[in-house]
Short mmCIF file of C-alpha atoms and ligand atoms in Angstrom, two decimals:
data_model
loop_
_atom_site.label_atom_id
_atom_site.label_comp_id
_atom_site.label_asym_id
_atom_site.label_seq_id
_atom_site.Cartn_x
_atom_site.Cartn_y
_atom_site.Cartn_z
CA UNK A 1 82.00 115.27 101.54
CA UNK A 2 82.16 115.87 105.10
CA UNK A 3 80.77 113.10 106.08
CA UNK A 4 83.72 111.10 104.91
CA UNK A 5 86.53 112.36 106.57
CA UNK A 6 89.57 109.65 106.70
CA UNK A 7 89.40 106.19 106.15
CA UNK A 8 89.69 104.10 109.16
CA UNK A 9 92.32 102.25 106.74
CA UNK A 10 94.14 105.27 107.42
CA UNK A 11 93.47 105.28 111.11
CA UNK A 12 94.44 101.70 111.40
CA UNK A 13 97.45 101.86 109.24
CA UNK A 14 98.72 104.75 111.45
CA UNK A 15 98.31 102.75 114.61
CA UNK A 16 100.44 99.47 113.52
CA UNK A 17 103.09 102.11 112.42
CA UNK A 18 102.83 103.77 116.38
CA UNK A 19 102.31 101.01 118.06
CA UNK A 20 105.21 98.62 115.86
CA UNK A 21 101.90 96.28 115.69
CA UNK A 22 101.28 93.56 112.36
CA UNK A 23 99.12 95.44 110.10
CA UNK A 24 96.53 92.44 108.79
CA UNK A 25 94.19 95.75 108.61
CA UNK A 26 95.14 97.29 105.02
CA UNK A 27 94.97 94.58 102.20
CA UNK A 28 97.99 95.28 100.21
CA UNK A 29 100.33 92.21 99.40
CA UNK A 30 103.86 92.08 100.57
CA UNK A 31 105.44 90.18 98.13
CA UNK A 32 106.38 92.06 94.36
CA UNK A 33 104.14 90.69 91.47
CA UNK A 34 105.92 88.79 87.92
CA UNK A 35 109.36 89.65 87.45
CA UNK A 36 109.35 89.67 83.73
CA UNK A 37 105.96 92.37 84.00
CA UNK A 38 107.83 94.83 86.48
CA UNK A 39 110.95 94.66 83.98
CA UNK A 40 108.26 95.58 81.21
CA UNK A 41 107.57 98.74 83.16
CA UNK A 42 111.19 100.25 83.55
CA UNK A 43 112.01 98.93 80.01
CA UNK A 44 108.71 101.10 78.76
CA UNK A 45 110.34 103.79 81.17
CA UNK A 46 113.72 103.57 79.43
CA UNK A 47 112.53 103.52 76.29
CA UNK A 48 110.90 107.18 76.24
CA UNK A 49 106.77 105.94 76.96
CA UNK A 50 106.50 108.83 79.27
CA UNK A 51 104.13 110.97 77.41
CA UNK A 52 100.55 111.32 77.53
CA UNK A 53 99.03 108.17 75.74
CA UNK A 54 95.72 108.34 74.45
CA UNK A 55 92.41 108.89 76.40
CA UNK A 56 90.71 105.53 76.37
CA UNK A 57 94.41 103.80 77.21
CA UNK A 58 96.98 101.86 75.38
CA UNK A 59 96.07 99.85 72.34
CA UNK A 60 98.00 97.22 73.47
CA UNK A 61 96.28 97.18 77.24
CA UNK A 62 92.46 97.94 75.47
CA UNK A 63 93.63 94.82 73.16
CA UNK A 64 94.93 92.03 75.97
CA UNK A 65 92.00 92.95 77.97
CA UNK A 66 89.23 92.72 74.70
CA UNK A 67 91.54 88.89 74.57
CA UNK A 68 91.37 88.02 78.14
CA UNK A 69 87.63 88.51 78.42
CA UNK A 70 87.01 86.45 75.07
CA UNK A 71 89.53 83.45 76.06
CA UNK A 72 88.23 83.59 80.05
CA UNK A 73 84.86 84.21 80.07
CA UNK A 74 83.79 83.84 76.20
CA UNK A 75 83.12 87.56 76.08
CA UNK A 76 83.47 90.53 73.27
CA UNK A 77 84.40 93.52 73.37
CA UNK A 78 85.74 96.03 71.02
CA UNK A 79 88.94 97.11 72.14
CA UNK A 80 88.58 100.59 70.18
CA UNK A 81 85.01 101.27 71.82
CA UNK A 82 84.33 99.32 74.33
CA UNK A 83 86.91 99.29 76.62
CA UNK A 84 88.65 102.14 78.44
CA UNK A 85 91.89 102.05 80.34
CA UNK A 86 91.27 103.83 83.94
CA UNK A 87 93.49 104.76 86.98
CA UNK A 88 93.09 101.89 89.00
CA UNK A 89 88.92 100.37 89.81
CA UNK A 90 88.59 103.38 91.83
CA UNK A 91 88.59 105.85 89.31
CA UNK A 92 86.31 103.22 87.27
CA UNK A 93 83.89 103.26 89.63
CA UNK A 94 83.41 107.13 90.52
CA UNK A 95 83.40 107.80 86.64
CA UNK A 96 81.17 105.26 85.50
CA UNK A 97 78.75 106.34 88.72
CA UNK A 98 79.04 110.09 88.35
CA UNK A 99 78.52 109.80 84.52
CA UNK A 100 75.48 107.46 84.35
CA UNK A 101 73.54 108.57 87.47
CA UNK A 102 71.98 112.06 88.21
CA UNK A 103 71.93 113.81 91.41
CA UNK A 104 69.00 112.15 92.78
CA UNK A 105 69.26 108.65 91.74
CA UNK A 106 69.54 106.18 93.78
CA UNK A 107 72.54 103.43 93.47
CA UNK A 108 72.22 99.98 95.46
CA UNK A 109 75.34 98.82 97.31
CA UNK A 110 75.83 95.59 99.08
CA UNK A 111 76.89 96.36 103.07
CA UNK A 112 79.47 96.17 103.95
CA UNK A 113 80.86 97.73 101.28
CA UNK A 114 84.10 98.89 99.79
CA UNK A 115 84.84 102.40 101.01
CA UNK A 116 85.49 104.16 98.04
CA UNK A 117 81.37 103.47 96.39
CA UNK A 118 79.64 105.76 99.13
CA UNK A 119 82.38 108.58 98.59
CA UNK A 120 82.02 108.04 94.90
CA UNK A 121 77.94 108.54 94.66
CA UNK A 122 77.35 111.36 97.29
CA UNK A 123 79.99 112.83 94.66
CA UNK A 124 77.66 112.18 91.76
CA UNK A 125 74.89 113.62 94.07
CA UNK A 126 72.68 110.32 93.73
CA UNK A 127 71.58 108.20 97.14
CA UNK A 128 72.63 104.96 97.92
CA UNK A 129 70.51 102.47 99.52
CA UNK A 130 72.15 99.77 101.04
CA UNK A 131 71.56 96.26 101.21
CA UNK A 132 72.86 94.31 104.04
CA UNK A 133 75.01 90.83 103.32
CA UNK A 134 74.22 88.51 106.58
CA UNK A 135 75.95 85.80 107.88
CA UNK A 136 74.12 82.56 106.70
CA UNK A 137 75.32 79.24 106.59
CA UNK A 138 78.88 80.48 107.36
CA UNK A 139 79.05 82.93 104.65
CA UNK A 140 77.92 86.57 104.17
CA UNK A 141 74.48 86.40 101.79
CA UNK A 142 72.06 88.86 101.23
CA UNK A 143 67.88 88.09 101.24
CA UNK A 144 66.55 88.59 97.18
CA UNK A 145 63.52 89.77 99.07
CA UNK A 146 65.43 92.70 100.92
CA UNK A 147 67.66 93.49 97.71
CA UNK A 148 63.78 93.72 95.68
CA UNK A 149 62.44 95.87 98.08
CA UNK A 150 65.38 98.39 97.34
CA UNK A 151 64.46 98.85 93.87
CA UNK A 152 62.36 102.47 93.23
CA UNK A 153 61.81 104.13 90.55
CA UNK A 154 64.58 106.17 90.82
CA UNK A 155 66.52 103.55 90.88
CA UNK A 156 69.29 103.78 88.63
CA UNK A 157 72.53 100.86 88.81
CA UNK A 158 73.61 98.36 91.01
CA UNK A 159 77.30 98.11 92.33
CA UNK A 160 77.76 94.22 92.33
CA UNK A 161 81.03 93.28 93.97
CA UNK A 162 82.12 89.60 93.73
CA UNK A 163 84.37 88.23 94.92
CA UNK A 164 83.63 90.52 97.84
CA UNK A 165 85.70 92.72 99.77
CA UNK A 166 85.31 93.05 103.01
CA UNK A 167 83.27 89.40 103.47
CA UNK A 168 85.27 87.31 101.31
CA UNK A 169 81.90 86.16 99.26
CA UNK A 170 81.73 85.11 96.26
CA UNK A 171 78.26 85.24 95.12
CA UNK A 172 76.45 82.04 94.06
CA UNK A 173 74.80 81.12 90.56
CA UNK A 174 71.72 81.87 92.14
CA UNK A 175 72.65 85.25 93.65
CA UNK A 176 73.89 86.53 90.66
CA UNK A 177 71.03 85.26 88.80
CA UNK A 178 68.80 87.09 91.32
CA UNK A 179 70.61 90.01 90.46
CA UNK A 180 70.68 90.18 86.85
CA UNK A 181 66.64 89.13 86.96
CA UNK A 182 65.96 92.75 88.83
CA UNK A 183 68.26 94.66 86.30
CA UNK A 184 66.41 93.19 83.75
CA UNK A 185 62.55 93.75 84.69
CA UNK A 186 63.97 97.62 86.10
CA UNK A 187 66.01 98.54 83.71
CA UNK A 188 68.71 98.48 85.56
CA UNK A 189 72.98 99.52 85.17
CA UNK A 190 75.29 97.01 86.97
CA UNK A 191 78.62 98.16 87.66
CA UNK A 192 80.35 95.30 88.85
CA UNK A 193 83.69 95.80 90.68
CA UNK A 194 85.60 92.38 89.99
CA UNK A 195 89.14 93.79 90.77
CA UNK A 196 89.34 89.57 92.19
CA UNK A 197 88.02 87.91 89.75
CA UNK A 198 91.21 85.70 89.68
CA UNK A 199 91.36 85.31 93.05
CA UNK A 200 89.11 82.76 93.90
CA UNK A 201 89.36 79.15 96.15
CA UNK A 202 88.50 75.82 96.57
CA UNK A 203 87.75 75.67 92.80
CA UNK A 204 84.54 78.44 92.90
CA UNK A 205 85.06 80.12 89.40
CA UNK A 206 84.20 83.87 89.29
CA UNK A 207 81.12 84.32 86.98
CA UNK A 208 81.31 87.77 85.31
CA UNK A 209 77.59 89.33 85.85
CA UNK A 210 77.70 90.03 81.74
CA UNK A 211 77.81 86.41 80.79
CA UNK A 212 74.39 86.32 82.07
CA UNK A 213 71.33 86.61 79.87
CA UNK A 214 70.36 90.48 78.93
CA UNK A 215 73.67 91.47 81.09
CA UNK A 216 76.55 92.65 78.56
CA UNK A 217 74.36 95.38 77.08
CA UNK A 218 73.69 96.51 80.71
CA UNK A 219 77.06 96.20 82.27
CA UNK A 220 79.76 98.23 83.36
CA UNK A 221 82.35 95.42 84.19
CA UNK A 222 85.54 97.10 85.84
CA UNK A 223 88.56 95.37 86.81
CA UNK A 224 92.11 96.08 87.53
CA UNK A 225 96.09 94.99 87.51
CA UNK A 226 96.92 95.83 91.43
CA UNK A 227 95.17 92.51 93.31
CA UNK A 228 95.58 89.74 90.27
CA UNK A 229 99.20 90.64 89.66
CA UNK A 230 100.19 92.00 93.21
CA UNK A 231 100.85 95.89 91.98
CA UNK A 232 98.43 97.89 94.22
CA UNK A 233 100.47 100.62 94.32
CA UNK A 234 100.05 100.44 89.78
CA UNK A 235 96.50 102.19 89.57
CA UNK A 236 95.87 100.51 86.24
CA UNK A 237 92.78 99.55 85.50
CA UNK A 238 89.74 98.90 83.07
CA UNK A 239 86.21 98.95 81.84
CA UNK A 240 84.50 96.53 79.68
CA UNK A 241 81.39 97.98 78.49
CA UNK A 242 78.99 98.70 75.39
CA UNK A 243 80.21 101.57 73.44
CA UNK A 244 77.39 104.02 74.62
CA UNK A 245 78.47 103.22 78.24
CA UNK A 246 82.16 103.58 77.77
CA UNK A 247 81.56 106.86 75.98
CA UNK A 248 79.97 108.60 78.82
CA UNK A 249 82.44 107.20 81.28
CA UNK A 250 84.83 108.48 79.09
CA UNK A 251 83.63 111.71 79.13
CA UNK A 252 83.82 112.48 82.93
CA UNK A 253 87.07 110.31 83.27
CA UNK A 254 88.55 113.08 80.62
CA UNK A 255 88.21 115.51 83.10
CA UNK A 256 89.12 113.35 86.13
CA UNK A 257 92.77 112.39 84.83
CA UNK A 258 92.25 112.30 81.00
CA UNK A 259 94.65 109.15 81.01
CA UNK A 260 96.70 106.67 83.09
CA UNK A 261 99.79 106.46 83.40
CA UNK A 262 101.63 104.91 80.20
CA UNK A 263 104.75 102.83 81.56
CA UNK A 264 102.69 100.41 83.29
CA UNK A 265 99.88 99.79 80.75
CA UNK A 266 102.17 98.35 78.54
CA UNK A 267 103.64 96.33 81.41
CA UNK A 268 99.95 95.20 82.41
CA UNK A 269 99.16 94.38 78.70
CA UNK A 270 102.28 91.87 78.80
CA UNK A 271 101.25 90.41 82.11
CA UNK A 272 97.34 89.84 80.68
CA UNK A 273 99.26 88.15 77.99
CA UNK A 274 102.07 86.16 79.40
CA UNK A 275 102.06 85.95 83.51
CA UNK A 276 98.07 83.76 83.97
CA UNK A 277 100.39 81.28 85.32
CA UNK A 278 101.78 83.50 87.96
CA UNK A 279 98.25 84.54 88.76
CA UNK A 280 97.34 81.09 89.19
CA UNK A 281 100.37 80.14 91.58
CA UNK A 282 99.47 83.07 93.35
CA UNK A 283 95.92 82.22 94.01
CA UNK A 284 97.36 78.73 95.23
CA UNK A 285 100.02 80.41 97.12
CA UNK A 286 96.67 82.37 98.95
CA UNK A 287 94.79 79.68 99.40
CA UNK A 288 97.02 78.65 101.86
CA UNK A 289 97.90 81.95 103.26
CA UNK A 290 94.11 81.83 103.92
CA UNK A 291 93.73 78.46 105.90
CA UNK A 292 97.25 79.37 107.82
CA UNK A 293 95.68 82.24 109.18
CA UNK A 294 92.21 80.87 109.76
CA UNK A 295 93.65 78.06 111.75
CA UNK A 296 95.11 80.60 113.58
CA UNK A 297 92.37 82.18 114.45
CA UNK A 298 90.56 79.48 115.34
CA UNK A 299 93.01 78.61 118.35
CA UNK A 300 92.91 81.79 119.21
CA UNK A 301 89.52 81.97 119.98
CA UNK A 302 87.77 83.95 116.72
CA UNK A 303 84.69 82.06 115.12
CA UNK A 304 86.04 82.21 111.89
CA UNK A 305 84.21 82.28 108.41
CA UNK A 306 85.31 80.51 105.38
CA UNK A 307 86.20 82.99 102.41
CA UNK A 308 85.54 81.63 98.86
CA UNK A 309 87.53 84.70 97.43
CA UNK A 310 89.84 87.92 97.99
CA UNK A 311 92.77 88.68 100.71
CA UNK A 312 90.12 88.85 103.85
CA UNK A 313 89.13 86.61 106.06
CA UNK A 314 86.30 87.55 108.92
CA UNK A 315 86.06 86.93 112.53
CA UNK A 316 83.26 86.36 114.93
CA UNK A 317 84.22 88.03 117.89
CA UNK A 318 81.97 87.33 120.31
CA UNK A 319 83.20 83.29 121.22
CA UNK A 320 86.39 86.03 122.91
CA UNK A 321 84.20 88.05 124.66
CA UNK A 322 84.29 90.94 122.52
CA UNK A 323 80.72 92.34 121.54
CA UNK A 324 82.10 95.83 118.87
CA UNK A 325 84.45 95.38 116.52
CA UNK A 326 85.32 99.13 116.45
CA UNK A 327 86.22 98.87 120.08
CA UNK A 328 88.17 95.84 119.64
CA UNK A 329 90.24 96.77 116.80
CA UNK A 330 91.24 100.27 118.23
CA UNK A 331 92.26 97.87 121.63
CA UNK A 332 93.89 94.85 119.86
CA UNK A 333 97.33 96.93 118.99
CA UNK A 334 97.76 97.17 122.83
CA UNK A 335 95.93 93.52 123.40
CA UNK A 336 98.09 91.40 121.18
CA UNK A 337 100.13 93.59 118.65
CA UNK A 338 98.14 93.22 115.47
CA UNK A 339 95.59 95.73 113.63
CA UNK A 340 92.38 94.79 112.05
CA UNK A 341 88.98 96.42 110.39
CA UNK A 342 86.45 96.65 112.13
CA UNK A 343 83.74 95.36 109.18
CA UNK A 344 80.86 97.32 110.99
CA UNK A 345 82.30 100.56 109.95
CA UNK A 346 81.55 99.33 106.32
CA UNK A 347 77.50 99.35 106.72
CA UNK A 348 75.34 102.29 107.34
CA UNK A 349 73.70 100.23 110.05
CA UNK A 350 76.54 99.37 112.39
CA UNK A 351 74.80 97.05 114.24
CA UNK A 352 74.63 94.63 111.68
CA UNK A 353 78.22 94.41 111.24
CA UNK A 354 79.09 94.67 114.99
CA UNK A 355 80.57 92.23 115.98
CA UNK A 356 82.79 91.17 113.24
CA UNK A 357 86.74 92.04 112.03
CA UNK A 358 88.60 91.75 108.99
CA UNK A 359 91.65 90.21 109.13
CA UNK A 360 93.81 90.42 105.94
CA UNK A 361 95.72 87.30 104.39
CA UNK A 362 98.30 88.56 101.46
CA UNK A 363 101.17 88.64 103.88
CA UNK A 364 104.24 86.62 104.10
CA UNK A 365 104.15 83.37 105.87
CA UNK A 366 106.35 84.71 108.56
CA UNK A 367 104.11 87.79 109.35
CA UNK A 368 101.08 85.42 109.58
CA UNK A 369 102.75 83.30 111.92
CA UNK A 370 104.20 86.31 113.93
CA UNK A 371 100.77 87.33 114.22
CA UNK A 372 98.96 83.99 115.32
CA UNK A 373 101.40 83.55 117.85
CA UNK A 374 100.36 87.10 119.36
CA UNK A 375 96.83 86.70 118.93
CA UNK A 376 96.66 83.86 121.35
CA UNK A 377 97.20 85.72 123.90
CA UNK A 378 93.60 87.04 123.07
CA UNK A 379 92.28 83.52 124.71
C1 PLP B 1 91.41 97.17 96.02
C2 PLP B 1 90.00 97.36 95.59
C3 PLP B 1 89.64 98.33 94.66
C4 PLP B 1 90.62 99.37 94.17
O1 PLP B 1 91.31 98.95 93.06
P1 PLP B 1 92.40 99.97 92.42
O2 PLP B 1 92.68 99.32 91.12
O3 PLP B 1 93.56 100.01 93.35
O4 PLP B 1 91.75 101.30 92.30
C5 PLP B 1 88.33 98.42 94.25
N1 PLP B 1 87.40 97.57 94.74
C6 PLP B 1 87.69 96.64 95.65
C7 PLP B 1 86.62 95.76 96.16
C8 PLP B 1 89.00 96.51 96.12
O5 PLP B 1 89.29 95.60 97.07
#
């Protein structure tokens, strides 16, 4: 694990705190998710549901999840089979790739990716090949060509995550058709991360991957409370998957944490249940955050590309005068008293990436404001 050291999350996170800068860097929301769901936590709290629950989670969580993919996206699941109640996506992810790939297999990621998927299949042992998503016609897209020529024989899943964090793509019919087509003729896992699968604009639905043809018996689909009801700090989370697949996640995730914590599945089940609404304000509510901040951007000089999902909007940084986005972000504290990700630090092949930063959105009106008004000093 050497090679993984901290996160530059971390890094950047540290250097809003020293420097008093506005952390867009980190995507964490600042306002407190649906009333009514945190009461459901400190009422399970109160009302002695501090014990050990059962290994695959809740009944009542596995339940309003096996209802919320029926009703949303017209899928079934089992709830007592094929769905398992995990600590947050993260732990998802590394148990569904350390128990379905061996040391030696080979998992394709999209670049930039989310941090957390390299850590999670040098721990399985496997190799990941990467994939790069380029900028094309103002969004991040990746060639079909490039993401066939990744497939060998060792080959074993796909990590498919739309919307995307850090490029704020959502990946079109035809991308995800692409997709499930090589899974298909390979034999393929997906493991599709779609912790913002609410969070979508403009009116582009999220597609779950296992809606498409030959996909639900091949996917592990994993999703989580912390971005669609603004709890990051929660850990809950799930898998939807066929009962073979959930039983060897299962297995490792035994011996990871055996469980989750109890108080706020129950308070996640009610939310699944009662607070869409909320979600749905919210995603209004960041819609706007989101052209706020890329208006502000724009006057201040960034080329800025139009997310169709997530908290994240990216920059072009090169219009400034800027040519690394490492450089820029470790300078722009100092420059105009704001942090940022640098997205290149998300590829294995920097130079792709290079010249492009990640500015989050999930902040308070205010704060965005705040930090427009400093970032024109950039120009
Ligand atoms: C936030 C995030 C996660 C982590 O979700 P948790 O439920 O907090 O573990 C996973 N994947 C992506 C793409 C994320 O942005």
């Amino acid at each position: 694990m050497r090679e993984f050291g901290t996160t530059v999350f971390a890094e950047m996170t540290a250097m809003a705190v020293r420097t008093g800068s506005i952390n867009l860097g980190q995507g964490f929301p600042d306002e407190d998710g649906p009333a009514a769901m945190l009461a459901r936590a400190v009422e399970a709290i109160h009302g002695g549901f501090n014990q050990y629950p059962p290994g695959p989670g809740v009944s009542e969580l596995r339940q309003a999840v096996a209802d919320h993919q029926k009703l949303r996206y017209g899928l079934a699941y089992d709830p007592d089979g094929e769905i398992l109640v995990t600590v947050g996506a993260t732990e998802a992810i590394t148990a569904a790739v350390l128990a379905l790939c061996e040391p030696g297999s080979e998992v394709i990621v999209f670049e930039p990716y989310y941090d957390s998927y390299p850590a999670a299949i040098a721990m399985a042992g496997a190799v990941r090949r990467a994939v790069p998503l380029r900028v094309d016609g103002g969004r991040f897209a990746f060639d079909p060509a490039e993401l066939a020529a990744a497939v060998t024989p060792r080959t074993r899943a796909i990590l498919v995550n739309s919307p995307h964090n850090p490029t704020g793509t959502v990946f079109t019919p035809a991308e995800m058709a692409a997709i499930a087509a090589l899974c298909r003729e390979h034999d393929l896992i997906a493991i599709t991360d779609e912790v913002y699968e609410h969070l979508t604009f403009d009116g582009v639905p999220h597609v779950p991957l296992a809606t498409l043809p030959g996909m639900r018996e091949r996917t592990v689909a994993v999703s989580s409370a912390g971005k669609t009801f603004s709890v990051t700090g929660w850990k809950t989370g799930w898998i939807c998957a066929p009962a073979e697949l959930i039983s060897a996640v299962q297995t490792v995730k035994q011996f990871l944490t055996f469980t989750s914590a109890a108080p706020f599945q129950l308070a996640v089940a009610y939310a699944l249940r009662h607070e869409l609404e909320w979600v749905g304000a919210l995603r209004e509510t960041l819609q706007g955050k989101r052209d706020r901040l890329m208006a502000g951007l724009a006057a201040a000089g960034f080329e800025v590309l139009r997310p169709a999902g997530t908290y994240f909007v990216q920059t072009d940084i090169r219009p400034l005068g800027f040519a690394d986005g490492l450089d820029l972000a470790r300078r722009l504290p100092e420059l105009a008293g704001v942090v940022a990700i640098p997205t290149q630090v998300f590829y294995d092949e920097p130079e792709t990436g290079r010249h492009y930063v990640r500015f989050a959105f999930c902040k308070k009106d205010s704060v965005i404001d705040e930090a427009i008004s400093r970032l024109a000093r950039l120009g």
